mmCIF file with all atom_site columns, C-alpha atoms in Angstrom:
data_model
loop_
_atom_site.group_PDB
_atom_site.id
_atom_site.type_symbol
_atom_site.label_atom_id
_atom_site.label_alt_id
_atom_site.label_comp_id
_atom_site.label_asym_id
_atom_site.label_entity_id
_atom_site.label_seq_id
_atom_site.pdbx_PDB_ins_code
_atom_site.Cartn_x
_atom_site.Cartn_y
_atom_site.Cartn_z
_atom_site.occupancy
_atom_site.B_iso_or_equiv
_atom_site.pdbx_formal_charge
_atom_site.auth_seq_id
_atom_site.auth_comp_id
_atom_site.auth_asym_id
_atom_site.auth_atom_id
_atom_site.pdbx_PDB_model_num
ATOM 1   C CA . MET A 1 1   ? 0.004   -0.025 0.045  1.00 0.00 ? 954  MET A CA 1
ATOM 2   C CA . PHE A 1 2   ? 2.668   2.556  0.939  1.00 0.00 ? 955  PHE A CA 1
ATOM 3   C CA . GLU A 1 3   ? 5.583   1.497  -1.260 1.00 0.00 ? 956  GLU A CA 1
ATOM 4   C CA . GLY A 1 4   ? 8.305   3.627  -2.496 1.00 0.00 ? 957  GLY A CA 1
ATOM 5   C CA . THR A 1 5   ? 9.114   7.317  -2.110 1.00 0.00 ? 958  THR A CA 1
ATOM 6   C CA . SER A 1 6   ? 5.515   8.408  -2.808 1.00 0.00 ? 959  SER A CA 1
ATOM 7   C CA . GLY A 1 7   ? 4.329   5.945  -0.078 1.00 0.00 ? 960  GLY A CA 1
ATOM 8   C CA . ALA A 1 8   ? 6.803   7.238  2.405  1.00 0.00 ? 961  ALA A CA 1
ATOM 9   C CA . ILE A 1 9   ? 5.768   10.891 1.749  1.00 0.00 ? 962  ILE A CA 1
ATOM 10  C CA . LEU A 1 10  ? 2.065   9.925  2.060  1.00 0.00 ? 963  LEU A CA 1
ATOM 11  C CA . LEU A 1 11  ? 2.754   8.067  5.357  1.00 0.00 ? 964  LEU A CA 1
ATOM 12  C CA . ALA A 1 12  ? 4.708   11.096 6.680  1.00 0.00 ? 965  ALA A CA 1
ATOM 13  C CA . ILE A 1 13  ? 1.784   13.421 5.803  1.00 0.00 ? 966  ILE A CA 1
ATOM 14  C CA . LEU A 1 14  ? -0.805  11.100 7.442  1.00 0.00 ? 967  LEU A CA 1
ATOM 15  C CA . ASP A 1 15  ? 1.419   10.783 10.629 1.00 0.00 ? 968  ASP A CA 1
ATOM 16  C CA . TYR A 1 16  ? 1.811   14.619 10.839 1.00 0.00 ? 969  TYR A CA 1
ATOM 17  C CA . LEU A 1 17  ? -1.921  15.014 10.309 1.00 0.00 ? 970  LEU A CA 1
ATOM 18  C CA . TYR A 1 18  ? -2.636  12.354 13.126 1.00 0.00 ? 971  TYR A CA 1
ATOM 19  C CA . ILE A 1 19  ? -0.327  14.249 15.458 1.00 0.00 ? 972  ILE A CA 1
ATOM 20  C CA . PHE A 1 20  ? -1.933  17.634 14.861 1.00 0.00 ? 973  PHE A CA 1
ATOM 21  C CA . VAL A 1 21  ? -5.479  16.155 15.331 1.00 0.00 ? 974  VAL A CA 1
ATOM 22  C CA . VAL A 1 22  ? -4.320  14.676 18.722 1.00 0.00 ? 975  VAL A CA 1
ATOM 23  C CA . LEU A 1 23  ? -2.729  17.811 19.907 1.00 0.00 ? 976  LEU A CA 1
ATOM 24  C CA . GLY A 1 24  ? -5.533  19.892 18.788 1.00 0.00 ? 977  GLY A CA 1
ATOM 25  C CA . GLY A 1 25  ? -7.941  17.616 20.626 1.00 0.00 ? 978  GLY A CA 1
ATOM 26  C CA . LEU A 1 26  ? -5.746  17.981 23.817 1.00 0.00 ? 979  LEU A CA 1
ATOM 27  C CA . ALA A 1 27  ? -5.844  21.829 23.520 1.00 0.00 ? 980  ALA A CA 1
ATOM 28  C CA . ILE A 1 28  ? -9.558  21.928 23.148 1.00 0.00 ? 981  ILE A CA 1
ATOM 29  C CA . LEU A 1 29  ? -9.887  19.572 26.092 1.00 0.00 ? 982  LEU A CA 1
ATOM 30  C CA . MET A 1 30  ? -7.495  21.831 28.262 1.00 0.00 ? 983  MET A CA 1
ATOM 31  C CA . VAL A 1 31  ? -9.643  24.899 27.314 1.00 0.00 ? 984  VAL A CA 1
ATOM 32  C CA . ILE A 1 32  ? -12.897 23.225 28.309 1.00 0.00 ? 985  ILE A CA 1
ATOM 33  C CA . VAL A 1 33  ? -11.430 22.004 31.611 1.00 0.00 ? 986  VAL A CA 1
ATOM 34  C CA . GLY A 1 34  ? -10.067 25.501 32.311 1.00 0.00 ? 987  GLY A CA 1
ATOM 35  C CA . LYS A 1 35  ? -13.567 26.939 31.779 1.00 0.00 ? 988  LYS A CA 1
ATOM 36  C CA . ILE A 1 36  ? -15.166 24.407 34.088 1.00 0.00 ? 989  ILE A CA 1
ATOM 37  C CA . VAL A 1 37  ? -12.616 25.103 36.770 1.00 0.00 ? 990  VAL A CA 1
ATOM 38  C CA . LYS A 1 38  ? -13.067 28.841 36.458 1.00 0.00 ? 991  LYS A CA 1
ATOM 39  C CA . LYS A 1 39  ? -16.884 28.508 36.864 1.00 0.00 ? 992  LYS A CA 1
ATOM 40  C CA . TYR A 1 40  ? -16.282 26.340 39.929 1.00 0.00 ? 993  TYR A CA 1
ATOM 41  C CA . GLU A 1 41  ? -13.905 28.866 41.443 1.00 0.00 ? 994  GLU A CA 1
ATOM 42  C CA . THR A 1 42  ? -16.313 31.761 40.934 1.00 0.00 ? 995  THR A CA 1
ATOM 43  C CA . LYS A 1 43  ? -19.044 29.844 42.686 1.00 0.00 ? 996  LYS A CA 1
ATOM 44  C CA . LYS A 1 44  ? -16.703 29.003 45.533 1.00 0.00 ? 997  LYS A CA 1
ATOM 45  C CA . THR A 1 45  ? -15.304 32.648 46.072 1.00 0.00 ? 998  THR A CA 1
ATOM 46  C CA . ASN A 1 46  ? -18.585 34.562 45.792 1.00 0.00 ? 999  ASN A CA 1
ATOM 47  C CA . LYS A 1 47  ? -18.737 34.540 49.579 1.00 0.00 ? 1000 LYS A CA 1
ATOM 48  C CA . GLU A 1 48  ? -17.917 37.985 50.901 1.00 0.00 ? 1001 GLU A CA 1
ATOM 49  C CA . THR A 1 49  ? -15.135 38.221 53.527 1.00 0.00 ? 1002 THR A CA 1
ATOM 50  C CA . LYS A 1 50  ? -14.858 41.254 55.828 1.00 0.00 ? 1003 LYS A CA 1
ATOM 51  C CA . VAL A 1 51  ? -11.332 42.525 56.248 1.00 0.00 ? 1004 VAL A CA 1
ATOM 52  C CA . ILE A 1 52  ? -10.435 44.407 59.358 1.00 0.00 ? 1005 ILE A CA 1
ATOM 53  C CA . THR A 1 53  ? -7.497  46.725 59.287 1.00 0.00 ? 1006 THR A CA 1
ATOM 54  C CA . PRO A 1 54  ? -5.628  47.259 62.505 1.00 0.00 ? 1007 PRO A CA 1
ATOM 55  C CA . VAL A 1 55  ? -5.942  50.728 64.006 1.00 0.00 ? 1008 VAL A CA 1
ATOM 56  C CA . PHE A 1 56  ? -2.651  52.318 65.208 1.00 0.00 ? 1009 PHE A CA 1
ATOM 57  C CA . ASN A 1 57  ? -2.467  54.868 68.007 1.00 0.00 ? 1010 ASN A CA 1
ATOM 58  C CA . THR A 1 58  ? -0.904  58.013 66.607 1.00 0.00 ? 1011 THR A CA 1
ATOM 59  C CA . ALA A 1 59  ? -0.132  59.333 70.050 1.00 0.00 ? 1012 ALA A CA 1
ATOM 60  C CA . GLU A 1 60  ? 2.337   56.589 70.612 1.00 0.00 ? 1013 GLU A CA 1
ATOM 61  C CA . ILE A 1 61  ? 4.108   57.447 67.294 1.00 0.00 ? 1014 ILE A CA 1
ATOM 62  C CA . LYS A 1 62  ? 4.404   61.129 68.196 1.00 0.00 ? 1015 LYS A CA 1
ATOM 63  C CA . GLU A 1 63  ? 6.049   60.305 71.586 1.00 0.00 ? 1016 GLU A CA 1
ATOM 64  C CA . GLU A 1 64  ? 8.709   58.263 69.949 1.00 0.00 ? 1017 GLU A CA 1
ATOM 65  C CA . GLU A 1 65  ? 9.697   61.054 67.510 1.00 0.00 ? 1018 GLU A CA 1
ATOM 66  C CA . LYS A 1 66  ? 11.527  63.060 70.238 1.00 0.00 ? 1019 LYS A CA 1
ATOM 67  C CA . ASN A 1 67  ? 15.222  63.016 69.465 1.00 0.00 ? 1020 ASN A CA 1
ATOM 68  C CA . ASP A 1 68  ? 17.618  62.742 72.305 1.00 0.00 ? 1021 ASP A CA 1
ATOM 69  C CA . ASP A 1 69  ? 21.293  63.730 72.369 1.00 0.00 ? 1022 ASP A CA 1
ATOM 70  C CA . ARG A 1 70  ? 22.594  60.256 72.658 1.00 0.00 ? 1023 ARG A CA 1
ATOM 71  C CA . LEU A 1 71  ? 20.593  59.035 69.675 1.00 0.00 ? 1024 LEU A CA 1
ATOM 72  C CA . ILE A 1 72  ? 21.850  61.983 67.630 1.00 0.00 ? 1025 ILE A CA 1
ATOM 73  C CA . ALA A 1 73  ? 25.565  61.246 68.609 1.00 0.00 ? 1026 ALA A CA 1
ATOM 74  C CA . ILE A 1 74  ? 25.263  57.530 67.695 1.00 0.00 ? 1027 ILE A CA 1
ATOM 75  C CA . ILE A 1 75  ? 23.781  58.505 64.310 1.00 0.00 ? 1028 ILE A CA 1
ATOM 76  C CA . THR A 1 76  ? 26.420  61.141 63.714 1.00 0.00 ? 1029 THR A CA 1
ATOM 77  C CA . ALA A 1 77  ? 29.263  58.577 64.610 1.00 0.00 ? 1030 ALA A CA 1
ATOM 78  C CA . ALA A 1 78  ? 27.668  56.032 62.258 1.00 0.00 ? 1031 ALA A CA 1
ATOM 79  C CA . ILE A 1 79  ? 27.553  58.480 59.336 1.00 0.00 ? 1032 ILE A CA 1
ATOM 80  C CA . SER A 1 80  ? 31.198  59.672 59.999 1.00 0.00 ? 1033 SER A CA 1
ATOM 81  C CA . SER A 1 81  ? 32.457  56.064 60.054 1.00 0.00 ? 1034 SER A CA 1
ATOM 82  C CA . TYR A 1 82  ? 30.468  55.183 56.933 1.00 0.00 ? 1035 TYR A CA 1
ATOM 83  C CA . LEU A 1 83  ? 31.710  58.354 55.045 1.00 0.00 ? 1036 LEU A CA 1
ATOM 84  C CA . GLU A 1 84  ? 35.312  57.901 56.450 1.00 0.00 ? 1037 GLU A CA 1
ATOM 85  C CA . LYS A 1 85  ? 35.343  61.634 57.130 1.00 0.00 ? 1038 LYS A CA 1
ATOM 86  C CA . PRO A 1 86  ? 35.966  63.454 60.421 1.00 0.00 ? 1039 PRO A CA 1
ATOM 87  C CA . LYS A 1 87  ? 32.983  64.678 62.403 1.00 0.00 ? 1040 LYS A CA 1
ATOM 88  C CA . SER A 1 88  ? 33.847  68.276 61.627 1.00 0.00 ? 1041 SER A CA 1
ATOM 89  C CA . ARG A 1 89  ? 33.482  67.861 57.930 1.00 0.00 ? 1042 ARG A CA 1
ATOM 90  C CA . PHE A 1 90  ? 29.744  67.475 57.976 1.00 0.00 ? 1043 PHE A CA 1
ATOM 91  C CA . LYS A 1 91  ? 26.823  68.685 60.051 1.00 0.00 ? 1044 LYS A CA 1
ATOM 92  C CA . VAL A 1 92  ? 23.667  66.687 60.841 1.00 0.00 ? 1045 VAL A CA 1
ATOM 93  C CA . VAL A 1 93  ? 20.752  69.169 60.273 1.00 0.00 ? 1046 VAL A CA 1
ATOM 94  C CA . ASN A 1 94  ? 17.638  66.948 60.619 1.00 0.00 ? 1047 ASN A CA 1
ATOM 95  C CA . ILE A 1 95  ? 16.792  63.480 61.848 1.00 0.00 ? 1048 ILE A CA 1
ATOM 96  C CA . LYS A 1 96  ? 13.580  61.950 60.779 1.00 0.00 ? 1049 LYS A CA 1
ATOM 97  C CA . LYS A 1 97  ? 12.451  58.440 61.689 1.00 0.00 ? 1050 LYS A CA 1
ATOM 98  C CA . TYR A 1 98  ? 11.689  56.243 58.727 1.00 0.00 ? 1051 TYR A CA 1
ATOM 99  C CA . ARG A 1 99  ? 8.035   55.173 58.650 1.00 0.00 ? 1052 ARG A CA 1
ATOM 100 C CA . THR A 1 100 ? 7.283   51.854 57.350 1.00 0.00 ? 1053 THR A CA 1
ATOM 101 C CA . SER A 1 101 ? 4.088   50.869 55.776 1.00 0.00 ? 1054 SER A CA 1
ATOM 102 C CA . SER A 1 102 ? 1.296   49.980 58.186 1.00 0.00 ? 1055 SER A CA 1
ATOM 103 C CA . MET A 1 103 ? 0.695   46.874 56.097 1.00 0.00 ? 1056 MET A CA 1
ATOM 104 C CA . THR A 1 104 ? 2.883   43.768 56.304 1.00 0.00 ? 1057 THR A CA 1
ATOM 105 C CA . PRO A 1 105 ? 4.179   42.513 52.978 1.00 0.00 ? 1058 PRO A CA 1
ATOM 106 C CA . TRP A 1 106 ? 1.945   39.409 53.288 1.00 0.00 ? 1059 TRP A CA 1
ATOM 107 C CA . THR A 1 107 ? -1.094  41.725 53.579 1.00 0.00 ? 1060 THR A CA 1
ATOM 108 C CA . THR A 1 108 ? -0.019  43.671 50.596 1.00 0.00 ? 1061 THR A CA 1
ATOM 109 C CA . MET A 1 109 ? 0.443   40.557 48.453 1.00 0.00 ? 1062 MET A CA 1
ATOM 110 C CA . GLY A 1 110 ? -2.896  39.216 49.552 1.00 0.00 ? 1063 GLY A CA 1
ATOM 111 C CA . LYS A 1 111 ? -4.730  42.375 48.480 1.00 0.00 ? 1064 LYS A CA 1
ATOM 112 C CA . GLN A 1 112 ? -2.963  42.343 45.075 1.00 0.00 ? 1065 GLN A CA 1
ATOM 113 C CA . GLU A 1 113 ? -3.908  38.723 44.538 1.00 0.00 ? 1066 GLU A CA 1
ATOM 114 C CA . LEU A 1 114 ? -7.559  39.456 45.365 1.00 0.00 ? 1067 LEU A CA 1
ATOM 115 C CA . MET A 1 115 ? -7.582  42.487 43.012 1.00 0.00 ? 1068 MET A CA 1
ATOM 116 C CA . LEU A 1 116 ? -6.122  40.467 40.135 1.00 0.00 ? 1069 LEU A CA 1
ATOM 117 C CA . ARG A 1 117 ? -8.730  37.668 40.721 1.00 0.00 ? 1070 ARG A CA 1
ATOM 118 C CA . ASN A 1 118 ? -11.551 40.204 40.503 1.00 0.00 ? 1071 ASN A CA 1
ATOM 119 C CA . ASN A 1 119 ? -10.129 41.674 37.372 1.00 0.00 ? 1072 ASN A CA 1
ATOM 120 C CA . ASN A 1 120 ? -10.094 38.321 35.601 1.00 0.00 ? 1073 ASN A CA 1
#
C-alpha cells in the first residue's frame, strides 16, 4: 500500500496529520477543563469576607519622635564612620524616623492577588 518514495511521503503526511489532530484535541480539552474550573472557582469565591485593618494609635508614634542627644551622637558617629570623614566635615541638620508601611508584605500581596482575581 505505501511503497516507494511516494508511499513514504504519504505516510509522513498522514502521521503529521494524526499528530496535529491529537494535539488539537488535547488543546480543546484543556480549554474546556479550564472553563469548568473557572466556573467552579467563581461559585466558591462569591462569599464575601470582611477585612478588618488594625488601628494604630498616633499618640504613641508622636512620643517616639523626640530626639535625644545620645541618639543624635550615635547617628552622627555612624555617618562619619561610613563616609570615612571626620565629624567636623559635615553637620547633621535634621533626623527623621523612617516610617514603614502599616501593612505587612503578606497583607499587601494578599490584597494584590484578590484584586487580580476580581479583574479576571
